[in-house]
Amino acid sequence: MDVEAFLAGRLAPAFEAVAGRPVDPAVRPSQHADFQSGAALALAKELGRPPREIAAEVAGKSGLSGVTLSGPGFLNLTVDNEVLVGALRTPPAAPRAAEGQRVVVDYSSPNVAKEMHVGHLRSTIIGDALARLLESAGHDVVRVNHLGDWGTQFGMLIEQLADDDHEGASLGDLTELYRLARARFDGDDDFRTRARLRVVALQGGDPASRSLWRRLVAQSEASFLDIYHRLGIGLAPGDFVGESFYQPMLADVVAELTAKGLLVESEGALCAFPEGFAGRDGEPLPLIVRKSDGGFGYAATDLAAVRHRTRELHATRLLYVVGAPQRTHFQMVFAVARQAGWLGGATAEHIGFGSILGADGKMFKTRSGDTIKLAGLLDEAVARATDPAIGIGAIKYADLASDRRSDYVFDWDRMLAASGNTGPYLQYAVTRIRSILAKAADAPGAVVLGDPAERRLALALAGLEPAIAAATEAREPHRLAGYLHDLAVAFTTFYEKCPILKSGGATRASRLTLTARTGETLTLGLGLLGIPLPAVM
Ligand code: ARG
């Protein structure tokens, strides 16, 4: 049960009666009481009355006990113990959205023939948590891994692969293949010509080129799946919809945009100029839909993807979990798609995020300045921890616990620490709770809130639903992470102050219920974030 919503539900009609219009009571947890509402302050000007007077009238009309006036016109709200106890009668559950939507979440989206690196880590972790949160709210979530599996670089890759094959070599390490191909492309005129012809052959459907390309894609997909499996990411082969999927639609996308008068020829290329986007020179910024050589690029594919997701998949909400540098790209794609009428009533949103930094505050790289490969990073996490779930959980939690918009420093010691807002701290709390409950053979019973630590824990437990709702609505998993950490801290205090197994009778039964509910709440919340739980700790 959502105590915050219960209080808001009682205050809303009182505010409406006083203001003559619906008012959001803005009930928030508070240091001064259990909760506080500052809505009277915001109404003072509109009603031309002192905020304290408004607050007093609302308090009277609400019929709530435990309401006091504070400061310039705040309402301090203290929840009845019966309400808290009532909220603990049923196991915790994620709140359901009023209206279910079909939501496409585009996340992870690494590039074929390149190993996944830390840059893809945040998209993978944040995107997966958002997909879980949206699903828990009852939305129909379509996960899409928009693989970079198309483009001119495949000419050199296939050409290199064809040469290697000639020497009887296997596909081998894709990163090495990429490096060799790049070096030859840059230094060998003959190879470069062949690579260019190869792209044309591939796009023309040449069977030999297609089959080499398919081998590359298949090998990459297998390595991505391996990473997803290790990280506990809910992306399955059926969710892999690479850029190549949209290629057959591109000519029609251009035709439709042209018919709608949205494309302008500029230096041989076909571009859209959505309003409100200017380059550094102040000139309107083009979104290049067809390049001067006739080829289609990243933007054309994303336009086709928007159209496909709304028209064919019937999505009403599109989320793109991609790093902050691609913000303008997405804003422009959304603007053009909207002009083309492809978004209709659907919303499109770029869920940007900051970078992972090294200890030096610069982009997280190896000592020699290379990008850090994800597979190696996961190996190290597992090696550093006593249980794979702790190592993997530490990495995922560190990412989810920080505001996605900010950069954060990748710090093994901090993310693996047994205390603080870390994965291991929360996992440990669950493990401790499990061991307490395993030792108690007797059943939990009715909750009695005696000690202040018990009451604070009950209050913390009641905060689950608003925390999940806030994380989902703002697409900010860190709000749920922060809540779970606060709950674990409240439990730790309770555990230190209130003996559980050493107490007896009704007190023991009540404390066992509080303990069990905390375990259920932490497990639910960590599950929504995608944080694994170790079997033993
Ligand atoms: N493959 C791209 C990259 O690595 C990310 C793709 C994101 N999704 C999209 N629909 N553009 O930068």
XYZ file of C-alpha atoms in Angstrom, residues 69-534:
466
model
C 1.038 23.482 10.698
C 4.688 24.314 10.348
C 6.778 27.260 9.201
C 5.244 29.648 6.677
C 2.414 27.240 5.765
C 3.601 23.661 5.504
C 1.441 20.773 6.602
C 3.401 18.245 8.619
C 1.830 14.836 8.354
C 2.285 12.009 10.807
C 0.908 8.672 9.736
C -1.187 6.659 12.177
C 0.520 3.473 13.239
C -2.598 1.575 12.175
C -2.092 2.816 8.616
C 1.523 1.661 8.622
C 0.604 -1.674 10.131
C -2.196 -2.058 7.585
C 0.260 -1.379 4.777
C 2.404 -4.285 6.008
C -0.411 -6.818 5.840
C 0.157 -7.633 2.174
C 3.448 -8.390 0.421
C 5.027 -5.535 -1.546
C 4.094 -5.149 -5.204
C 5.043 -2.802 -8.016
C 2.359 -0.198 -8.804
C 0.487 -0.643 -12.078
C 0.157 2.177 -14.590
C -3.357 3.513 -15.108
C -3.065 2.838 -18.825
C -0.900 0.151 -20.413
C 1.176 1.236 -23.371
C 3.299 -0.538 -25.937
C 6.794 0.750 -25.307
C 9.793 0.083 -27.526
C 13.030 0.291 -25.568
C 16.038 0.583 -27.886
C 19.105 -0.237 -25.825
C 22.567 -1.781 -25.757
C 22.841 -1.615 -29.572
C 26.548 -2.404 -30.066
C 28.267 -2.691 -33.422
C 29.045 -5.903 -35.259
C 32.684 -6.915 -35.644
C 33.653 -4.657 -32.805
C 33.787 -5.966 -29.325
C 31.402 -4.420 -26.842
C 33.207 -1.852 -24.768
C 32.380 0.140 -21.651
C 30.548 2.719 -23.752
C 27.833 0.137 -24.335
C 27.742 -0.888 -20.706
C 25.573 1.977 -19.493
C 23.020 1.650 -22.272
C 22.782 -2.074 -21.601
C 22.362 -1.753 -17.830
C 20.093 1.316 -17.774
C 17.987 0.145 -20.709
C 17.424 -3.232 -19.132
C 16.388 -1.703 -15.801
C 13.942 0.629 -17.564
C 12.475 -2.270 -19.540
C 11.962 -4.202 -16.288
C 10.402 -1.194 -14.562
C 8.017 -0.510 -17.437
C 7.026 -4.162 -17.601
C 6.332 -4.214 -13.872
C 3.946 -1.282 -14.375
C 1.971 -3.418 -16.819
C 3.284 -1.969 -20.079
C 3.853 -4.138 -23.101
C 7.599 -3.717 -23.579
C 9.352 -4.479 -26.858
C 13.113 -4.685 -26.351
C 15.122 -3.782 -29.413
C 18.840 -4.251 -29.838
C 19.555 -1.893 -32.752
C 22.805 -3.540 -33.829
C 25.200 -1.673 -36.058
C 25.307 -4.466 -38.645
C 25.330 -2.427 -41.851
C 27.438 0.250 -43.469
C 30.501 0.844 -45.596
C 32.903 -0.682 -43.069
C 31.535 -4.111 -43.987
C 33.237 -3.830 -47.373
C 36.706 -3.915 -45.836
C 35.686 -6.463 -43.193
C 34.310 -8.934 -45.719
C 37.241 -8.385 -48.048
C 39.630 -9.115 -45.195
C 37.614 -12.155 -44.220
C 37.643 -13.418 -47.815
C 41.447 -13.096 -47.910
C 41.856 -14.832 -44.562
C 39.607 -17.617 -45.753
C 41.891 -18.054 -48.697
C 44.696 -18.744 -46.265
C 42.434 -21.186 -44.466
C 42.102 -19.059 -41.345
C 38.944 -19.094 -39.268
C 36.909 -16.045 -38.316
C 39.023 -15.636 -35.216
C 39.034 -12.555 -33.050
C 36.733 -9.976 -34.576
C 38.575 -7.062 -33.057
C 41.753 -8.288 -34.705
C 39.915 -8.692 -38.003
C 38.698 -5.124 -37.703
C 42.190 -3.845 -36.932
C 43.777 -5.681 -39.883
C 41.061 -4.560 -42.278
C 41.341 -0.954 -41.144
C 45.125 -0.937 -41.563
C 44.927 -2.375 -45.071
C 42.076 -0.045 -46.013
C 44.167 2.926 -44.980
C 47.422 1.790 -46.558
C 46.646 -0.430 -49.551
C 45.034 1.141 -52.625
C 44.148 -2.171 -54.212
C 42.476 -3.395 -51.013
C 40.562 -0.152 -50.671
C 39.183 -0.494 -54.199
C 38.160 -4.087 -53.553
C 36.505 -3.081 -50.274
C 34.438 -0.444 -52.074
C 33.354 -2.908 -54.745
C 32.524 -5.353 -51.977
C 30.067 -2.919 -50.373
C 28.305 -2.576 -53.699
C 28.221 -6.363 -54.076
C 26.888 -6.815 -50.551
C 24.150 -4.250 -51.051
C 23.345 -5.786 -54.431
C 22.732 -9.108 -52.725
C 25.795 -11.004 -54.034
C 25.424 -14.430 -52.369
C 29.103 -14.928 -51.476
C 29.325 -11.468 -49.882
C 26.052 -11.963 -48.024
C 27.180 -15.249 -46.594
C 30.476 -13.817 -45.341
C 28.554 -10.895 -43.852
C 26.144 -13.286 -42.149
C 29.046 -15.146 -40.586
C 30.397 -11.905 -39.174
C 27.011 -10.933 -37.763
C 26.381 -14.376 -36.293
C 29.744 -14.472 -34.574
C 29.215 -10.988 -33.109
C 25.733 -11.808 -31.936
C 27.025 -14.880 -30.135
C 29.604 -12.779 -28.287
C 26.963 -10.173 -27.356
C 24.631 -12.869 -26.076
C 27.434 -14.214 -23.950
C 27.856 -10.774 -22.332
C 24.086 -10.392 -21.829
C 23.927 -13.785 -20.226
C 26.740 -12.949 -17.820
C 25.171 -9.585 -16.969
C 21.650 -10.983 -16.647
C 20.299 -8.767 -19.436
C 16.904 -9.617 -20.916
C 17.926 -9.343 -24.578
C 17.270 -12.514 -26.587
C 18.105 -13.253 -30.252
C 14.561 -12.287 -31.238
C 15.202 -8.781 -29.892
C 18.174 -8.272 -32.227
C 16.911 -6.013 -34.973
C 19.988 -4.594 -36.638
C 20.294 -1.668 -38.999
C 20.259 -4.114 -41.936
C 16.627 -4.932 -41.165
C 15.557 -1.453 -42.246
C 17.541 -1.351 -45.511
C 14.656 -2.602 -47.706
C 12.471 0.225 -46.314
C 14.850 3.115 -46.959
C 13.899 3.917 -50.545
C 10.273 4.152 -49.494
C 11.134 6.295 -46.488
C 12.878 8.746 -48.822
C 9.965 8.637 -51.237
C 7.489 9.399 -48.472
C 9.585 12.226 -47.061
C 10.019 13.657 -50.565
C 6.283 13.473 -51.255
C 5.677 15.350 -48.029
C 8.100 18.038 -49.117
C 10.446 17.443 -46.218
C 13.657 16.851 -48.176
C 15.951 19.396 -49.756
C 18.862 18.659 -52.073
C 22.062 20.059 -50.648
C 25.438 19.447 -52.289
C 24.107 16.305 -53.924
C 22.704 14.883 -50.700
C 19.061 14.709 -49.666
C 18.613 16.419 -46.319
C 15.862 17.381 -43.936
C 16.181 20.674 -42.099
C 13.934 20.380 -39.055
C 13.242 23.697 -37.403
C 15.223 24.791 -34.389
C 18.515 23.057 -35.134
C 21.519 25.168 -36.003
C 25.203 24.375 -36.255
C 27.954 26.297 -34.537
C 28.008 28.725 -37.458
C 24.309 29.467 -36.939
C 23.408 27.777 -40.239
C 20.470 25.340 -40.173
C 21.708 21.827 -39.356
C 20.965 19.171 -41.977
C 19.819 15.654 -41.168
C 21.365 13.727 -44.058
C 18.845 11.169 -45.262
C 20.592 10.130 -48.498
C 24.261 10.826 -49.047
C 25.599 12.328 -52.271
C 26.873 8.888 -53.359
C 23.317 7.557 -53.102
C 23.994 5.591 -49.896
C 21.874 5.765 -46.778
C 23.330 6.488 -43.367
C 22.571 6.246 -39.677
C 19.817 8.895 -39.766
C 17.875 7.277 -42.616
C 17.909 3.978 -40.743
C 16.628 5.622 -37.573
C 13.833 7.341 -39.492
C 12.802 3.998 -40.953
C 12.986 2.487 -37.471
C 10.632 5.124 -36.027
C 8.168 4.518 -38.837
C 8.377 0.746 -38.403
C 7.992 0.908 -34.632
C 4.873 3.057 -34.723
C 3.262 1.678 -37.889
C 4.077 -2.014 -37.687
C 4.795 -2.587 -34.009
C 2.046 -0.141 -32.936
C 4.253 1.362 -30.263
C 2.849 4.344 -28.404
C 6.112 5.197 -26.720
C 9.652 5.010 -28.082
C 12.644 5.127 -25.772
C 16.237 5.304 -26.982
C 18.828 4.592 -24.329
C 21.906 6.021 -25.994
C 24.785 8.189 -24.751
C 24.435 11.951 -24.449
C 26.551 12.763 -27.571
C 23.749 11.400 -29.782
C 21.150 13.747 -28.314
C 20.964 16.084 -31.305
C 20.765 13.163 -33.717
C 17.683 11.832 -31.935
C 16.058 15.233 -31.482
C 16.379 15.775 -35.223
C 15.128 12.299 -36.133
C 12.111 12.767 -33.844
C 11.387 16.214 -35.311
C 11.441 14.909 -38.887
C 9.388 11.817 -37.972
C 6.817 14.079 -36.322
C 6.630 16.299 -39.435
C 6.163 13.173 -41.536
C 3.266 12.162 -39.317
C 4.977 8.943 -38.213
C 4.753 9.607 -34.512
C 1.027 10.345 -34.444
C 0.022 10.200 -30.805
C 3.195 8.354 -29.820
C 5.980 9.934 -27.836
C 9.681 9.514 -28.551
C 12.330 10.140 -25.976
C 16.111 10.019 -25.959
C 17.263 8.624 -22.616
C 20.762 10.025 -22.527
C 23.474 9.230 -20.041
C 26.923 10.466 -19.077
C 30.278 8.765 -19.443
C 32.151 6.325 -17.272
C 35.372 7.961 -16.141
C 38.635 6.519 -14.909
C 40.261 7.434 -11.592
C 41.991 10.329 -13.386
C 38.604 11.874 -14.214
C 39.102 11.247 -17.933
C 37.280 8.720 -20.123
C 37.670 5.216 -18.699
C 40.494 3.615 -20.742
C 43.277 1.084 -20.299
C 46.711 2.336 -19.257
C 47.791 2.333 -22.888
C 44.738 4.415 -23.813
C 42.725 1.629 -25.463
C 39.013 1.182 -24.895
C 38.230 -1.260 -22.143
C 36.596 -4.443 -23.337
C 33.501 -5.509 -21.520
C 34.340 -9.212 -21.378
C 37.591 -8.506 -19.534
C 35.872 -6.098 -17.188
C 33.320 -8.745 -16.201
C 36.108 -11.285 -15.673
C 37.785 -8.876 -13.302
C 34.554 -8.141 -11.418
C 34.002 -11.844 -10.846
C 37.629 -12.387 -9.846
C 37.539 -9.550 -7.317
C 34.344 -10.730 -5.607
C 33.642 -13.851 -3.582
C 30.612 -14.672 -5.722
C 29.913 -13.827 -9.403
C 26.585 -12.260 -8.404
C 28.432 -9.839 -6.144
C 30.927 -8.795 -8.805
C 28.288 -8.388 -11.525
C 25.822 -6.797 -9.098
C 28.453 -4.289 -7.990
C 29.085 -3.094 -11.543
C 25.402 -2.865 -12.410
C 24.417 -1.208 -9.144
C 27.193 1.400 -9.347
C 25.838 2.416 -12.716
C 22.180 2.457 -11.692
C 22.737 4.218 -8.373
C 24.180 7.325 -9.975
C 22.005 9.823 -11.818
C 22.193 8.616 -15.416
C 22.750 12.135 -16.722
C 26.011 12.541 -14.840
C 29.389 10.995 -15.502
C 30.685 8.651 -12.836
C 34.075 7.322 -11.873
C 34.606 3.593 -12.253
C 36.106 2.616 -8.914
C 36.381 -1.060 -7.994
C 36.951 -0.432 -4.293
C 33.966 1.835 -3.948
C 31.527 -0.306 -5.925
C 32.582 -3.478 -4.103
C 32.514 -1.885 -0.634
C 30.377 -3.711 1.943
C 28.917 -0.411 3.164
C 27.518 2.678 1.487
C 25.145 2.885 -1.470
C 26.582 -0.233 -3.120
C 25.346 -3.487 -4.585
C 27.138 -5.639 -1.990
C 25.581 -3.667 0.895
C 22.073 -4.343 -0.411
C 22.823 -7.936 -1.306
C 24.237 -8.430 2.152
C 21.079 -7.033 3.752
C 18.993 -9.581 1.833
C 21.339 -12.400 2.775
C 21.221 -11.449 6.447
C 17.433 -11.320 6.359
C 17.280 -14.727 4.721
C 19.504 -16.207 7.374
C 17.422 -14.695 10.205
C 14.234 -16.063 8.692
C 15.832 -19.446 8.112
C 16.740 -19.662 11.806
C 13.242 -18.778 13.001
C 11.005 -21.801 12.823
C 8.004 -19.832 14.134
C 5.645 -17.857 11.942
C 5.734 -14.055 11.627
C 2.770 -12.307 13.255
C 0.899 -9.016 13.544
C 3.115 -5.930 13.523
C 3.328 -3.794 16.662
C 5.287 -0.572 16.296
C 6.965 0.087 19.643
C 10.561 1.148 19.160
C 11.182 4.230 16.966
C 13.453 2.067 14.780
C 10.514 -0.237 14.085
C 8.341 2.675 13.091
C 11.031 4.148 10.859
C 11.447 0.789 9.147
C 7.679 0.493 8.612
C 7.640 3.982 7.143
C 10.565 3.121 4.872
C 8.778 -0.022 3.710
C 5.748 2.059 2.782
C 7.914 4.098 0.404
C 8.385 1.365 -2.196
C 5.534 2.249 -4.540
C 6.299 5.966 -4.834
C 9.985 5.110 -5.378
C 9.190 2.687 -8.207
C 6.717 5.128 -9.733
C 9.241 7.976 -9.590
C 11.993 5.845 -11.139
C 9.684 4.686 -13.923
C 8.077 8.019 -14.703
C 11.313 9.982 -14.719
C 13.200 7.044 -16.285
C 15.660 7.397 -13.434
C 16.578 4.034 -11.923
C 18.748 5.807 -9.341
C 15.590 6.903 -7.541
C 14.724 3.287 -6.832
C 18.344 2.461 -5.976
C 18.475 5.344 -3.497
C 15.220 4.190 -1.928
C 16.475 0.622 -1.517
C 19.630 1.889 0.103
C 17.636 4.018 2.569
C 15.487 1.001 3.343
C 18.545 -1.181 3.974
C 19.920 1.509 6.301
C 16.599 1.613 8.194
C 16.749 -2.151 8.477
C 20.336 -2.072 9.750
C 19.332 0.381 12.493
C 16.318 -1.738 13.393
C 18.493 -4.864 13.458
C 20.994 -3.217 15.783
C 18.372 -1.738 18.132
C 15.700 -4.402 18.172
C 16.677 -7.999 18.907
C 14.716 -10.325 16.640
C 15.589 -13.933 17.394
C 16.418 -13.118 21.014
C 13.022 -11.599 21.652
C 9.883 -13.613 22.269
C 6.114 -13.694 21.958
C 4.260 -11.004 20.026
C 7.378 -8.805 19.764
C 9.324 -11.559 18.056
C 6.447 -12.359 15.682
C 6.090 -8.663 14.798
C 9.826 -8.238 14.175
C 9.879 -11.319 12.012
C 7.145 -9.768 9.867
C 9.091 -6.515 9.563
C 12.173 -8.532 8.627
C 10.315 -10.629 6.061
C 8.694 -7.569 4.457
C 12.080 -5.867 4.227
C 13.515 -8.942 2.523
C 10.606 -9.082 0.072
C 10.849 -5.369 -0.675
C 14.600 -5.421 -1.263
C 14.305 -8.521 -3.431
C 11.538 -6.968 -5.500
C 13.411 -3.689 -5.928
C 16.747 -5.294 -6.769
C 14.941 -7.528 -9.261
C 13.462 -4.477 -10.991
C 16.950 -3.036 -11.294
C 18.307 -6.333 -12.568
C 20.704 -6.829 -9.651
C 21.336 -10.543 -9.040
C 21.301 -12.045 -5.562
C 24.041 -14.406 -4.428
